[in-house]
Short mmCIF file of C-alpha atoms and ligand atoms in Angstrom, two decimals:
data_model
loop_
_atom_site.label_atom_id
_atom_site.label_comp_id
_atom_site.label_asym_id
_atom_site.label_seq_id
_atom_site.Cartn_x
_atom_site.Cartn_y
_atom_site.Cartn_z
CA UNK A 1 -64.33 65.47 81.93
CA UNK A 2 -66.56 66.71 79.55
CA UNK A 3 -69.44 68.95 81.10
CA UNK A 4 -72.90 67.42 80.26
CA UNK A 5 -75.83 69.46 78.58
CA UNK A 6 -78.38 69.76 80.76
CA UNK A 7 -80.71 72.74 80.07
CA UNK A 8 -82.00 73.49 77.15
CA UNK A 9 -83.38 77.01 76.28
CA UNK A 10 -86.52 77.85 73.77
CA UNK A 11 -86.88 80.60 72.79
CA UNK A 12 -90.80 81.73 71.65
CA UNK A 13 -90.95 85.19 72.21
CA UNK A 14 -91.29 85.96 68.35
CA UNK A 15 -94.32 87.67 67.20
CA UNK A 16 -94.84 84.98 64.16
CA UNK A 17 -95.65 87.44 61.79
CA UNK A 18 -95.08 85.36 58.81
CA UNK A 19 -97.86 82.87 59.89
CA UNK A 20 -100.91 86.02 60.58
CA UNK A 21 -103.73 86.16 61.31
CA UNK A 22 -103.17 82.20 62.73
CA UNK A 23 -100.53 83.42 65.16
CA UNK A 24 -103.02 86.72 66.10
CA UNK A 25 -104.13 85.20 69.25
CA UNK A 26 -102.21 81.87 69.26
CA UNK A 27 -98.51 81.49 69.33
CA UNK A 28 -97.04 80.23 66.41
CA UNK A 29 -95.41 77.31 68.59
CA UNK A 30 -98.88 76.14 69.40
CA UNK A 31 -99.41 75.08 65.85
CA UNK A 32 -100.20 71.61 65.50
CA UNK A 33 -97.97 69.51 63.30
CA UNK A 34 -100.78 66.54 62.92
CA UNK A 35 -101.56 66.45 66.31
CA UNK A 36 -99.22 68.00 68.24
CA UNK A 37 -98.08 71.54 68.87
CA UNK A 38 -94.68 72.61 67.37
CA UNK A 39 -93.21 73.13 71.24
CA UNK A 40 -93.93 69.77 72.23
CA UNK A 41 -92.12 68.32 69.63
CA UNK A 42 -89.31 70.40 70.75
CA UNK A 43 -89.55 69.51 74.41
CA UNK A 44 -89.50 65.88 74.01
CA UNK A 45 -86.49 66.15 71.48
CA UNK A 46 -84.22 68.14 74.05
CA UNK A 47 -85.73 65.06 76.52
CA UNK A 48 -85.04 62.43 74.82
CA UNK A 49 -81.23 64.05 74.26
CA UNK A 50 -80.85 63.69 78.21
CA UNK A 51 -81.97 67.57 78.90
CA UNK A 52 -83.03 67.46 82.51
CA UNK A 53 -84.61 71.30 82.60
CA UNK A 54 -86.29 73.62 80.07
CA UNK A 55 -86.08 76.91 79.87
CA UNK A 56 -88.47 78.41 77.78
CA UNK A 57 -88.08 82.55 76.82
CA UNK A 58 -91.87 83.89 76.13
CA UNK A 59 -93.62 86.86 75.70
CA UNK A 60 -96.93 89.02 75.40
CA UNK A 61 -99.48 86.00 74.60
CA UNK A 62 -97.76 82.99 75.12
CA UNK A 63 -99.66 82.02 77.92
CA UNK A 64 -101.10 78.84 76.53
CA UNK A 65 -97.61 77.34 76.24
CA UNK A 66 -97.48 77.78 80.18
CA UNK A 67 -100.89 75.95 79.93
CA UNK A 68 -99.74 73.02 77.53
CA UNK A 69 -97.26 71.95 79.89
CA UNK A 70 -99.40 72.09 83.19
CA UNK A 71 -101.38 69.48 84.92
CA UNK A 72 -105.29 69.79 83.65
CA UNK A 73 -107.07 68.04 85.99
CA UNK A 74 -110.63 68.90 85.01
CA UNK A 75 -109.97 67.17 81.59
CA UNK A 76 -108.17 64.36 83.05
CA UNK A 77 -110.88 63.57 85.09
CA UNK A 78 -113.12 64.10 82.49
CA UNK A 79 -111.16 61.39 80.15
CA UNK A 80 -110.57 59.28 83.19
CA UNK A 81 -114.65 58.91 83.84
CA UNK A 82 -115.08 58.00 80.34
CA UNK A 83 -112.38 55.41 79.95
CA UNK A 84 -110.02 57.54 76.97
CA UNK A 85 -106.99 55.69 78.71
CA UNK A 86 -104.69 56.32 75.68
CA UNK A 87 -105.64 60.61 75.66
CA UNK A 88 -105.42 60.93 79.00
CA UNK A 89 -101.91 58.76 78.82
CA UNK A 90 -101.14 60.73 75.51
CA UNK A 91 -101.79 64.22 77.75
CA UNK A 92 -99.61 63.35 80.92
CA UNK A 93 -96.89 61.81 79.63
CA UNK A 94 -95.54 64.50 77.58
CA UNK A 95 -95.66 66.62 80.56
CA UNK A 96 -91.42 67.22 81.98
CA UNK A 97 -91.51 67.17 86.04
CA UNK A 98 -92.36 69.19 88.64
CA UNK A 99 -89.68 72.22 89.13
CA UNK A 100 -87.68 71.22 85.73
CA UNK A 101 -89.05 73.39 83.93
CA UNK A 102 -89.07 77.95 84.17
CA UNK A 103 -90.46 80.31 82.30
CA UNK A 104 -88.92 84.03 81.58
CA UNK A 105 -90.62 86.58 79.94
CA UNK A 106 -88.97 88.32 77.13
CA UNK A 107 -91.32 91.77 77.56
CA UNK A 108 -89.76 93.06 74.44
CA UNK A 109 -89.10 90.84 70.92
CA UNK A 110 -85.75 92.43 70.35
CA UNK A 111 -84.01 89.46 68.67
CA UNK A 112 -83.29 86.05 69.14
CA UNK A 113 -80.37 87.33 70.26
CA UNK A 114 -82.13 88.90 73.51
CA UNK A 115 -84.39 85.99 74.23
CA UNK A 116 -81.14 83.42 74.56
CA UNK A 117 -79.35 86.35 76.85
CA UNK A 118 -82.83 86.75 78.90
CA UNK A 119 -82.00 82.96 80.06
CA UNK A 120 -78.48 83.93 81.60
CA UNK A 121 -79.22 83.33 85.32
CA UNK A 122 -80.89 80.12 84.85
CA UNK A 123 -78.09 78.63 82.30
CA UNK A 124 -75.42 79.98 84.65
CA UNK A 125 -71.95 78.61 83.94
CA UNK A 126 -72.34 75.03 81.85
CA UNK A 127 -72.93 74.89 78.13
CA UNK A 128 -76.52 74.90 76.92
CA UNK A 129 -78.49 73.60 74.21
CA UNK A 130 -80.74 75.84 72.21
CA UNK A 131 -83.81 74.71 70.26
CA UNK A 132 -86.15 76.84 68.04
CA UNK A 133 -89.67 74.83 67.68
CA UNK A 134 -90.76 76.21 64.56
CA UNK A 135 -87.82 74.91 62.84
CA UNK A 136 -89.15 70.95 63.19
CA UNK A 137 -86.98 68.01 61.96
CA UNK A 138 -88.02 64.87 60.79
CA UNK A 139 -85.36 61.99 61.36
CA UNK A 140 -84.17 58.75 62.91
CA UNK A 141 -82.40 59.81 65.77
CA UNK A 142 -83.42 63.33 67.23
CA UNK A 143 -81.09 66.22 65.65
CA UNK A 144 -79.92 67.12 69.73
CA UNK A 145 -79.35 63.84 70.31
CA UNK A 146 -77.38 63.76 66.97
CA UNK A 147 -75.52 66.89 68.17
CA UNK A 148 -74.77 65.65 71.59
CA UNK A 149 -72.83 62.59 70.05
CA UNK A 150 -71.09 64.95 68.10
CA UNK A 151 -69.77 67.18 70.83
CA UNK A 152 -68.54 64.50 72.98
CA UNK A 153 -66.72 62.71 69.97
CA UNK A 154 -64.91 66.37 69.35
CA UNK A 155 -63.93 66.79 72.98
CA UNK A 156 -66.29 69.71 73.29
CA UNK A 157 -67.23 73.11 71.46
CA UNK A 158 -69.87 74.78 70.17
CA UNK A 159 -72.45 73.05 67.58
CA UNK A 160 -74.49 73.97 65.43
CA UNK A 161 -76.84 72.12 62.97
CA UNK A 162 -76.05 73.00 59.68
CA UNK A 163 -77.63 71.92 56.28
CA UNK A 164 -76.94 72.79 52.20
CA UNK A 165 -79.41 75.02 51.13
CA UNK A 166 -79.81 76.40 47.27
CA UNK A 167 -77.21 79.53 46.50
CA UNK A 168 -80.03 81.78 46.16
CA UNK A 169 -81.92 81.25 49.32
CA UNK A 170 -78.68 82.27 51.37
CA UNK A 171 -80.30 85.59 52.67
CA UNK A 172 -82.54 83.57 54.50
CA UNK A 173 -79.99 82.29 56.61
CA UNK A 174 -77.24 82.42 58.71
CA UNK A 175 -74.18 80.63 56.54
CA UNK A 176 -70.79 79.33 57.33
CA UNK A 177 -67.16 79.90 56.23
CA UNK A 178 -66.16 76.40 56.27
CA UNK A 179 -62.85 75.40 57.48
CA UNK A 180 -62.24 71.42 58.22
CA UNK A 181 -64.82 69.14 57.22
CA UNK A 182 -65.13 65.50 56.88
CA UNK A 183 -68.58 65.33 54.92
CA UNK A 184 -70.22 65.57 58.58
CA UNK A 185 -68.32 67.64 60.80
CA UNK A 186 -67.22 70.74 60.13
CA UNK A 187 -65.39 73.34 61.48
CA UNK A 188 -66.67 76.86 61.27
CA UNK A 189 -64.16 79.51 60.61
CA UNK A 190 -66.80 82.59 60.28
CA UNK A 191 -70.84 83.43 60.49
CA UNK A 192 -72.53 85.85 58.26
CA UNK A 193 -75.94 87.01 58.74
CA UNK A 194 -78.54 86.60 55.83
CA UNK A 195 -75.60 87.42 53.05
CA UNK A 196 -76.80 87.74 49.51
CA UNK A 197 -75.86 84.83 47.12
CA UNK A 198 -72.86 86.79 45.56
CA UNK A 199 -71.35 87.22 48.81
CA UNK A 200 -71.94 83.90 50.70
CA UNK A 201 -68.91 82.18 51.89
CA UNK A 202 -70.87 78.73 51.10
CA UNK A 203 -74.12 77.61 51.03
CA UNK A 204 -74.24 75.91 54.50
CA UNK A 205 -76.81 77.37 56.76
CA UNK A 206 -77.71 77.35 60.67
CA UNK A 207 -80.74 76.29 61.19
CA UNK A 208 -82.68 76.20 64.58
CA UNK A 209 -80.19 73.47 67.05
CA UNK A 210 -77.31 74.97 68.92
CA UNK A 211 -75.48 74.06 71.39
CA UNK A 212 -73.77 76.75 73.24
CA UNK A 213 -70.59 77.28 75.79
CA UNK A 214 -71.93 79.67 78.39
CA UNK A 215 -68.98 82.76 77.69
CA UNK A 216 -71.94 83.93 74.73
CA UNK A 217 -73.46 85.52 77.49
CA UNK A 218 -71.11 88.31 77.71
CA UNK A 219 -71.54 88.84 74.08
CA UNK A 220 -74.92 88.75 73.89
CA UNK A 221 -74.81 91.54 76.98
CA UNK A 222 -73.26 94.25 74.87
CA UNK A 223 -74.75 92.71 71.45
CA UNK A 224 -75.83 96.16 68.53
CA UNK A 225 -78.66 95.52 66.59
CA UNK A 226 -77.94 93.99 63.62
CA UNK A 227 -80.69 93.00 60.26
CA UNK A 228 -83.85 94.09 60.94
CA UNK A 229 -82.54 96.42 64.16
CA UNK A 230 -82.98 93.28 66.32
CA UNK A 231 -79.90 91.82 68.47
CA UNK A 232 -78.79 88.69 66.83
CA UNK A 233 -77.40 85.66 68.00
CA UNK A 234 -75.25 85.24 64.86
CA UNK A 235 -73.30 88.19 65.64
CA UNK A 236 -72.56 86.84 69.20
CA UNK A 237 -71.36 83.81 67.65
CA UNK A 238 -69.51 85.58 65.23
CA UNK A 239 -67.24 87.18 67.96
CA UNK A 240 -67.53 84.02 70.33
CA UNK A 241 -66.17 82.37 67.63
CA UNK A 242 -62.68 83.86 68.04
CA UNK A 243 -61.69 82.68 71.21
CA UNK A 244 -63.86 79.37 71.30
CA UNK A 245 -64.12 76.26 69.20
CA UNK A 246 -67.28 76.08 66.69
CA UNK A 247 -68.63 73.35 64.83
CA UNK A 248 -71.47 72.75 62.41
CA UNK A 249 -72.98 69.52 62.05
CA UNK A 250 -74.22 68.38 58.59
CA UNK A 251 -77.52 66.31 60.97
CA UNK A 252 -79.41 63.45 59.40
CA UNK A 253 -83.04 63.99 58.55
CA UNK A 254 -85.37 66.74 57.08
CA UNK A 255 -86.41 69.95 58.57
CA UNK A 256 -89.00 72.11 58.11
CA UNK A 257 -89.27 75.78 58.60
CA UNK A 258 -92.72 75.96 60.19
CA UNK A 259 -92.63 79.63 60.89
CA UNK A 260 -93.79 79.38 57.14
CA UNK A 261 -97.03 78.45 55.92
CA UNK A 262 -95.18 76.37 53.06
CA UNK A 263 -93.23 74.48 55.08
CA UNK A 264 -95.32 74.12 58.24
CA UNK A 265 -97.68 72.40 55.22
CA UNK A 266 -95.10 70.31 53.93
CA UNK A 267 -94.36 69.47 57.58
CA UNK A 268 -97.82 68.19 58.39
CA UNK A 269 -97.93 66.09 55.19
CA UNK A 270 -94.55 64.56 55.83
CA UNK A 271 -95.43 64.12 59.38
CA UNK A 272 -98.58 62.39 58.83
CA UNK A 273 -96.93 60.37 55.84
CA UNK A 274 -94.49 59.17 58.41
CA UNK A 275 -96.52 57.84 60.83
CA UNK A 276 -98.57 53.83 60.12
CA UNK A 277 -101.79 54.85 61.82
CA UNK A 278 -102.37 57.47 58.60
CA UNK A 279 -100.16 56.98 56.18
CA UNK A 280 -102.32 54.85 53.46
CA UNK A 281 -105.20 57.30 53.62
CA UNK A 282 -102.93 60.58 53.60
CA UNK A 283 -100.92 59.55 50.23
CA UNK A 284 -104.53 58.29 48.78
CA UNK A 285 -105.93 61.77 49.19
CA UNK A 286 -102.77 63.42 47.82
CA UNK A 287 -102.60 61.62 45.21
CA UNK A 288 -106.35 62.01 44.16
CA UNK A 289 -106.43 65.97 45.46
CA UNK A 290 -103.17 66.55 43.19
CA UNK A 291 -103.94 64.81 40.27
CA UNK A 292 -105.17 67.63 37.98
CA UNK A 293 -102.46 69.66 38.67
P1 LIG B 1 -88.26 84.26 63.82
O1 LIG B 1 -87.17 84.84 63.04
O2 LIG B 1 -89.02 83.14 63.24
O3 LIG B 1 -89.22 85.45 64.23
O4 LIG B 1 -87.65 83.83 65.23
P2 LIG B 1 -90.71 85.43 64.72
O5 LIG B 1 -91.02 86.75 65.30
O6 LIG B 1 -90.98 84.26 65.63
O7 LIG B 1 -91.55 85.16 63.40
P3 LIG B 1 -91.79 86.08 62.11
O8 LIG B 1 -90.49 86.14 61.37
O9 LIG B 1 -92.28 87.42 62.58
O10 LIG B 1 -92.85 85.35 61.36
C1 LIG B 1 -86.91 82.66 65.41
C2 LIG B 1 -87.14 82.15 66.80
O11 LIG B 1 -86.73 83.09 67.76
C3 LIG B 1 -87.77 83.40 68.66
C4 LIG B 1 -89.04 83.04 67.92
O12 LIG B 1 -90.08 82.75 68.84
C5 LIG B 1 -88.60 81.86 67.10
O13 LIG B 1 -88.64 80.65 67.85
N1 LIG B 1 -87.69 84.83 68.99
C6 LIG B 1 -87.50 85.74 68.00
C7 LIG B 1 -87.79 85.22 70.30
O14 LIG B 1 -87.97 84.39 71.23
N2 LIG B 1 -87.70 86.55 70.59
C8 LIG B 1 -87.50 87.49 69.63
O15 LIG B 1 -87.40 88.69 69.98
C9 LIG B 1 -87.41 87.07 68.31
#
Protein backbone atom coordinates (compact mmCIF):
# COMPACT_ATOMS: atom_id res chain seq x y z
CA UNK A 1 0.00 0.00 0.00
CA UNK A 2 0.92 3.28 -0.74
CA UNK A 3 2.80 5.11 2.24
CA UNK A 4 0.84 8.28 3.28
CA UNK A 5 2.47 11.87 3.55
CA UNK A 6 2.46 12.86 6.77
CA UNK A 7 5.11 15.51 7.61
CA UNK A 8 5.67 18.24 5.88
CA UNK A 9 8.97 20.26 6.09
CA UNK A 10 9.39 24.33 5.70
CA UNK A 11 12.05 25.46 5.23
CA UNK A 12 12.67 29.48 6.42
CA UNK A 13 16.08 29.69 7.18
CA UNK A 14 16.77 32.14 4.16
CA UNK A 15 18.07 35.48 4.91
CA UNK A 16 15.30 37.24 2.46
CA UNK A 17 17.61 39.47 1.04
CA UNK A 18 15.59 40.36 -1.91
CA UNK A 19 12.78 41.83 0.34
CA UNK A 20 15.53 44.36 2.74
CA UNK A 21 15.31 46.34 4.87
CA UNK A 22 11.47 44.67 5.53
CA UNK A 23 13.04 41.28 6.24
CA UNK A 24 16.01 43.24 8.57
CA UNK A 25 14.39 42.30 11.72
CA UNK A 26 11.34 40.32 10.51
CA UNK A 27 11.43 37.15 8.57
CA UNK A 28 10.34 37.34 5.25
CA UNK A 29 7.67 34.48 6.04
CA UNK A 30 6.08 36.81 8.50
CA UNK A 31 4.92 39.04 5.73
CA UNK A 32 1.38 39.50 5.65
CA UNK A 33 -0.45 38.59 2.48
CA UNK A 34 -3.75 40.80 3.48
CA UNK A 35 -3.91 39.63 6.75
CA UNK A 36 -2.05 36.80 7.22
CA UNK A 37 1.61 35.91 7.35
CA UNK A 38 3.08 33.99 4.34
CA UNK A 39 3.83 30.75 6.86
CA UNK A 40 0.41 30.44 7.87
CA UNK A 41 -0.82 30.16 4.63
CA UNK A 42 1.61 27.44 4.19
CA UNK A 43 0.74 25.58 7.36
CA UNK A 44 -2.87 25.34 6.78
CA UNK A 45 -2.24 24.22 3.06
CA UNK A 46 0.05 21.16 4.13
CA UNK A 47 -3.17 20.75 6.84
CA UNK A 48 -5.71 20.79 4.87
CA UNK A 49 -3.63 18.09 2.47
CA UNK A 50 -3.90 15.61 5.57
CA UNK A 51 -0.19 16.61 6.99
CA UNK A 52 -0.40 15.55 10.59
CA UNK A 53 3.21 17.25 11.74
CA UNK A 54 5.28 20.27 10.64
CA UNK A 55 8.57 20.58 10.56
CA UNK A 56 9.73 23.87 10.16
CA UNK A 57 13.88 24.52 9.38
CA UNK A 58 14.72 28.21 10.91
CA UNK A 59 17.44 30.23 11.66
CA UNK A 60 19.16 33.41 13.29
CA UNK A 61 15.83 35.63 13.81
CA UNK A 62 13.07 33.58 13.14
CA UNK A 63 11.89 33.55 16.46
CA UNK A 64 8.54 35.14 15.87
CA UNK A 65 7.50 32.21 13.67
CA UNK A 66 7.98 30.04 16.95
CA UNK A 67 5.73 32.82 18.45
CA UNK A 68 2.96 32.82 15.64
CA UNK A 69 2.23 29.35 16.24
CA UNK A 70 2.13 29.39 20.18
CA UNK A 71 -0.69 29.82 22.54
CA UNK A 72 -0.90 33.81 23.57
CA UNK A 73 -2.83 33.84 26.39
CA UNK A 74 -2.44 37.44 27.51
CA UNK A 75 -4.11 38.54 24.17
CA UNK A 76 -6.65 35.93 24.27
CA UNK A 77 -7.76 37.01 27.40
CA UNK A 78 -7.54 40.34 26.43
CA UNK A 79 -10.00 39.66 23.25
CA UNK A 80 -11.99 37.29 25.37
CA UNK A 81 -12.87 40.31 28.08
CA UNK A 82 -13.87 42.45 25.29
CA UNK A 83 -16.09 40.10 23.37
CA UNK A 84 -13.71 39.97 19.73
CA UNK A 85 -15.14 36.30 19.47
CA UNK A 86 -14.26 36.08 15.72
CA UNK A 87 -10.13 37.36 16.46
CA UNK A 88 -9.75 35.42 19.19
CA UNK A 89 -11.45 32.34 17.03
CA UNK A 90 -9.43 33.69 13.94
CA UNK A 91 -6.03 33.43 16.39
CA UNK A 92 -6.59 29.81 17.85
CA UNK A 93 -7.78 28.05 15.22
CA UNK A 94 -4.96 28.32 12.92
CA UNK A 95 -2.85 27.06 15.64
CA UNK A 96 -1.70 22.82 14.61
CA UNK A 97 -1.72 20.71 18.08
CA UNK A 98 0.20 20.25 20.84
CA UNK A 99 3.55 18.08 20.01
CA UNK A 100 2.78 18.12 16.01
CA UNK A 101 4.74 20.48 15.36
CA UNK A 102 9.26 20.89 15.84
CA UNK A 103 11.41 23.32 15.15
CA UNK A 104 15.29 22.83 13.94
CA UNK A 105 17.58 25.43 13.61
CA UNK A 106 19.49 25.74 10.47
CA UNK A 107 22.62 27.87 12.28
CA UNK A 108 24.06 28.38 8.90
CA UNK A 109 21.92 29.47 5.45
CA UNK A 110 23.91 27.16 3.28
CA UNK A 111 21.16 26.27 0.75
CA UNK A 112 17.88 25.03 0.56
CA UNK A 113 19.53 22.13 0.02
CA UNK A 114 20.90 22.03 3.80
CA UNK A 115 17.73 23.21 5.43
CA UNK A 116 15.60 20.03 3.82
CA UNK A 117 18.75 17.63 4.98
CA UNK A 118 18.73 19.48 8.59
CA UNK A 119 15.09 17.75 8.90
CA UNK A 120 16.51 14.09 8.38
CA UNK A 121 15.87 12.64 11.87
CA UNK A 122 12.46 13.93 12.18
CA UNK A 123 11.31 12.79 8.45
CA UNK A 124 13.01 9.44 9.09
CA UNK A 125 12.08 6.77 6.55
CA UNK A 126 8.46 7.82 4.78
CA UNK A 127 8.22 10.29 1.95
CA UNK A 128 7.76 13.94 2.84
CA UNK A 129 6.19 16.90 1.53
CA UNK A 130 8.11 20.10 1.18
CA UNK A 131 6.58 23.59 1.10
CA UNK A 132 8.37 26.98 0.61
CA UNK A 133 5.93 29.89 2.06
CA UNK A 134 7.12 32.63 0.09
CA UNK A 135 6.19 30.95 -3.01
CA UNK A 136 2.10 31.43 -2.23
CA UNK A 137 -0.56 29.95 -4.61
CA UNK A 138 -3.81 31.09 -5.23
CA UNK A 139 -6.33 28.23 -6.34
CA UNK A 140 -9.37 26.05 -5.86
CA UNK A 141 -8.07 23.15 -4.33
CA UNK A 142 -4.69 23.61 -2.34
CA UNK A 143 -1.55 22.84 -4.74
CA UNK A 144 -0.46 19.77 -1.87
CA UNK A 145 -3.64 18.62 -1.88
CA UNK A 146 -3.50 18.75 -5.75
CA UNK A 147 -0.15 16.90 -5.55
CA UNK A 148 -1.25 14.30 -3.14
CA UNK A 149 -4.05 13.16 -5.65
CA UNK A 150 -1.51 13.02 -8.09
CA UNK A 151 0.90 10.70 -6.36
CA UNK A 152 -1.59 8.21 -5.36
CA UNK A 153 -3.16 8.10 -8.98
CA UNK A 154 0.69 7.34 -10.24
CA UNK A 155 1.28 4.62 -7.69
CA UNK A 156 3.87 6.75 -5.98
CA UNK A 157 7.11 8.90 -6.82
CA UNK A 158 8.42 11.99 -6.41
CA UNK A 159 6.35 15.35 -7.32
CA UNK A 160 6.98 18.31 -7.99
CA UNK A 161 4.82 21.39 -8.92
CA UNK A 162 5.76 22.58 -12.06
CA UNK A 163 4.46 25.62 -14.15
CA UNK A 164 5.37 27.32 -17.92
CA UNK A 165 7.25 30.22 -17.37
CA UNK A 166 8.53 32.77 -20.33
CA UNK A 167 11.96 31.37 -22.17
CA UNK A 168 13.83 34.16 -20.83
CA UNK A 169 13.10 33.99 -17.18
CA UNK A 170 14.54 30.30 -17.12
CA UNK A 171 17.64 31.32 -14.96
CA UNK A 172 15.37 31.99 -12.34
CA UNK A 173 14.44 28.58 -11.99
CA UNK A 174 14.95 25.16 -11.69
CA UNK A 175 13.54 23.58 -15.26
CA UNK A 176 12.68 20.17 -16.48
CA UNK A 177 13.70 17.78 -19.31
CA UNK A 178 10.36 16.53 -20.01
CA UNK A 179 9.80 13.01 -20.82
CA UNK A 180 5.94 11.65 -20.76
CA UNK A 181 3.33 14.09 -20.36
CA UNK A 182 -0.32 14.12 -20.71
CA UNK A 183 -0.95 18.04 -20.53
CA UNK A 184 -0.88 17.47 -16.55
CA UNK A 185 1.43 14.92 -15.56
CA UNK A 186 4.64 14.71 -16.53
CA UNK A 187 7.46 12.75 -16.21
CA UNK A 188 10.80 14.32 -15.49
CA UNK A 189 13.74 12.88 -17.24
CA UNK A 190 16.45 15.61 -15.92
CA UNK A 191 16.77 18.97 -13.53
CA UNK A 192 18.94 21.85 -14.38
CA UNK A 193 19.66 24.58 -12.07
CA UNK A 194 18.90 28.26 -13.17
CA UNK A 195 20.06 27.39 -17.04
CA UNK A 196 20.19 30.33 -19.36
CA UNK A 197 17.39 30.50 -22.06
CA UNK A 198 19.70 29.05 -24.85
CA UNK A 199 20.35 26.09 -22.89
CA UNK A 200 17.01 25.20 -21.19
CA UNK A 201 15.69 21.83 -21.90
CA UNK A 202 12.02 23.51 -21.72
CA UNK A 203 10.49 26.14 -20.12
CA UNK A 204 8.83 24.18 -17.22
CA UNK A 205 9.97 25.28 -13.86
CA UNK A 206 9.87 23.94 -10.09
CA UNK A 207 8.44 26.07 -8.09
CA UNK A 208 8.14 25.86 -4.20
CA UNK A 209 5.78 22.15 -3.61
CA UNK A 210 7.64 18.91 -3.48
CA UNK A 211 7.00 15.95 -2.43
CA UNK A 212 9.91 13.82 -1.62
CA UNK A 213 10.86 9.86 -1.13
CA UNK A 214 13.08 9.86 1.92
CA UNK A 215 16.52 8.11 -0.06
CA UNK A 216 17.28 12.30 -0.90
CA UNK A 217 18.69 12.27 2.33
CA UNK A 218 21.75 10.50 1.43
CA UNK A 219 22.19 12.87 -1.38
CA UNK A 220 21.67 15.78 0.26
CA UNK A 221 24.48 14.35 2.98
CA UNK A 222 27.34 14.49 0.53
CA UNK A 223 25.59 17.40 -1.65
CA UNK A 224 28.85 20.25 -3.33
CA UNK A 225 27.83 23.59 -3.50
CA UNK A 226 26.38 24.42 -6.48
CA UNK A 227 25.02 28.40 -7.90
CA UNK A 228 25.70 30.80 -5.58
CA UNK A 229 28.21 28.24 -3.42
CA UNK A 230 25.06 27.10 -1.55
CA UNK A 231 24.03 23.21 -1.47
CA UNK A 232 21.04 22.81 -3.63
CA UNK A 233 18.23 20.67 -3.57
CA UNK A 234 18.05 20.52 -7.39
CA UNK A 235 21.23 18.80 -7.60
CA UNK A 236 20.03 16.12 -5.07
CA UNK A 237 17.16 15.60 -7.20
CA UNK A 238 19.12 15.55 -10.12
CA UNK A 239 21.03 12.37 -8.93
CA UNK A 240 17.88 10.99 -6.97
CA UNK A 241 16.39 11.11 -10.07
CA UNK A 242 18.31 8.14 -11.49
CA UNK A 243 17.30 5.48 -9.42
CA UNK A 244 13.74 6.87 -8.38
CA UNK A 245 10.60 7.87 -10.20
CA UNK A 246 10.00 11.84 -10.65
CA UNK A 247 7.10 13.66 -11.66
CA UNK A 248 6.12 17.27 -12.22
CA UNK A 249 2.72 18.36 -11.91
CA UNK A 250 1.40 21.13 -14.24
CA UNK A 251 -1.05 22.37 -10.59
CA UNK A 252 -4.14 24.47 -11.08
CA UNK A 253 -4.07 28.03 -9.82
CA UNK A 254 -1.66 31.07 -9.66
CA UNK A 255 1.41 31.51 -7.66
CA UNK A 256 3.22 34.16 -6.53
CA UNK A 257 6.83 34.53 -5.75
CA UNK A 258 6.58 36.58 -2.56
CA UNK A 259 10.24 36.55 -1.80
CA UNK A 260 9.81 39.50 -4.36
CA UNK A 261 8.46 42.76 -3.71
CA UNK A 262 6.61 42.52 -7.25
CA UNK A 263 5.01 39.59 -6.69
CA UNK A 264 4.42 39.60 -2.93
CA UNK A 265 2.38 43.00 -4.32
CA UNK A 266 0.61 41.31 -6.91
CA UNK A 267 -0.08 38.64 -4.28
CA UNK A 268 -1.78 40.95 -1.82
CA UNK A 269 -3.92 42.52 -4.59
CA UNK A 270 -4.99 39.18 -5.94
CA UNK A 271 -5.51 37.96 -2.51
CA UNK A 272 -7.63 40.70 -1.39
CA UNK A 273 -9.46 40.69 -4.91
CA UNK A 274 -10.31 37.14 -4.12
CA UNK A 275 -11.86 37.39 -1.07
CA UNK A 276 -16.10 39.03 -0.82
CA UNK A 277 -15.48 40.92 2.39
CA UNK A 278 -12.99 43.43 0.15
CA UNK A 279 -13.22 42.83 -3.11
CA UNK A 280 -15.63 45.86 -4.38
CA UNK A 281 -13.57 48.45 -2.56
CA UNK A 282 -10.03 46.94 -3.60
CA UNK A 283 -10.83 46.95 -7.57
CA UNK A 284 -12.56 50.60 -6.94
CA UNK A 285 -9.28 51.95 -5.64
CA UNK A 286 -7.25 50.22 -8.38
CA UNK A 287 -9.03 51.28 -10.79
CA UNK A 288 -9.14 55.02 -9.65
CA UNK A 289 -5.21 54.84 -8.27
CA UNK A 290 -4.25 53.40 -11.89
CA UNK A 291 -6.09 55.41 -14.05
CA UNK A 292 -3.47 57.99 -15.15
CA UNK A 293 -1.12 55.58 -15.89
P1 LIG B 1 15.43 31.84 -1.38
O1 LIG B 1 16.13 31.41 -2.59
O2 LIG B 1 14.21 32.66 -1.53
O3 LIG B 1 16.48 32.56 -0.45
O4 LIG B 1 15.09 30.53 -0.54
P2 LIG B 1 16.28 33.53 0.75
O5 LIG B 1 17.56 33.64 1.49
O6 LIG B 1 15.10 33.15 1.60
O7 LIG B 1 15.89 34.92 0.07
P3 LIG B 1 16.76 35.92 -0.83
O8 LIG B 1 16.98 35.23 -2.15
O9 LIG B 1 18.03 36.22 -0.09
O10 LIG B 1 15.89 37.13 -0.95
C1 LIG B 1 14.02 29.68 -0.86
C2 LIG B 1 13.50 29.07 0.41
O11 LIG B 1 14.49 28.31 1.06
C3 LIG B 1 14.67 28.74 2.38
C4 LIG B 1 14.16 30.16 2.41
O12 LIG B 1 13.75 30.50 3.73
C5 LIG B 1 13.03 30.10 1.42
O13 LIG B 1 11.84 29.59 2.00
N1 LIG B 1 16.11 28.65 2.71
C6 LIG B 1 17.03 29.13 1.83
C7 LIG B 1 16.50 28.07 3.89
O14 LIG B 1 15.67 27.64 4.72
N2 LIG B 1 17.84 28.00 4.17
C8 LIG B 1 18.78 28.45 3.31
O15 LIG B 1 19.98 28.32 3.62
C9 LIG B 1 18.36 29.03 2.12
Amino acid sequence: MLQKVRKAVFPVGGLGTRFLPATKAMPKEMLPVVDKPLIQYAVEEARDAGIEEFIFVTGRGKVPIEDHFDRSFELENTLKERGKLDALEALTQQLPGTGTVAYIRQREPLGLGHAVWCAKRYIGNEPFAVILADDLILSEKPCLSQMISAREDLGGGNILATMEVPNEHTSRYGIVKPGFDDGSRVEIKDLVEKPDPKNAPSNLAVIGRYILEPTVFDLLENQARGAGNEIQLTDALSSLLKTSPFYGLRFDGTRFDCGDKIGFLKANIAFALNRSDMNREVADFIRDFAADL
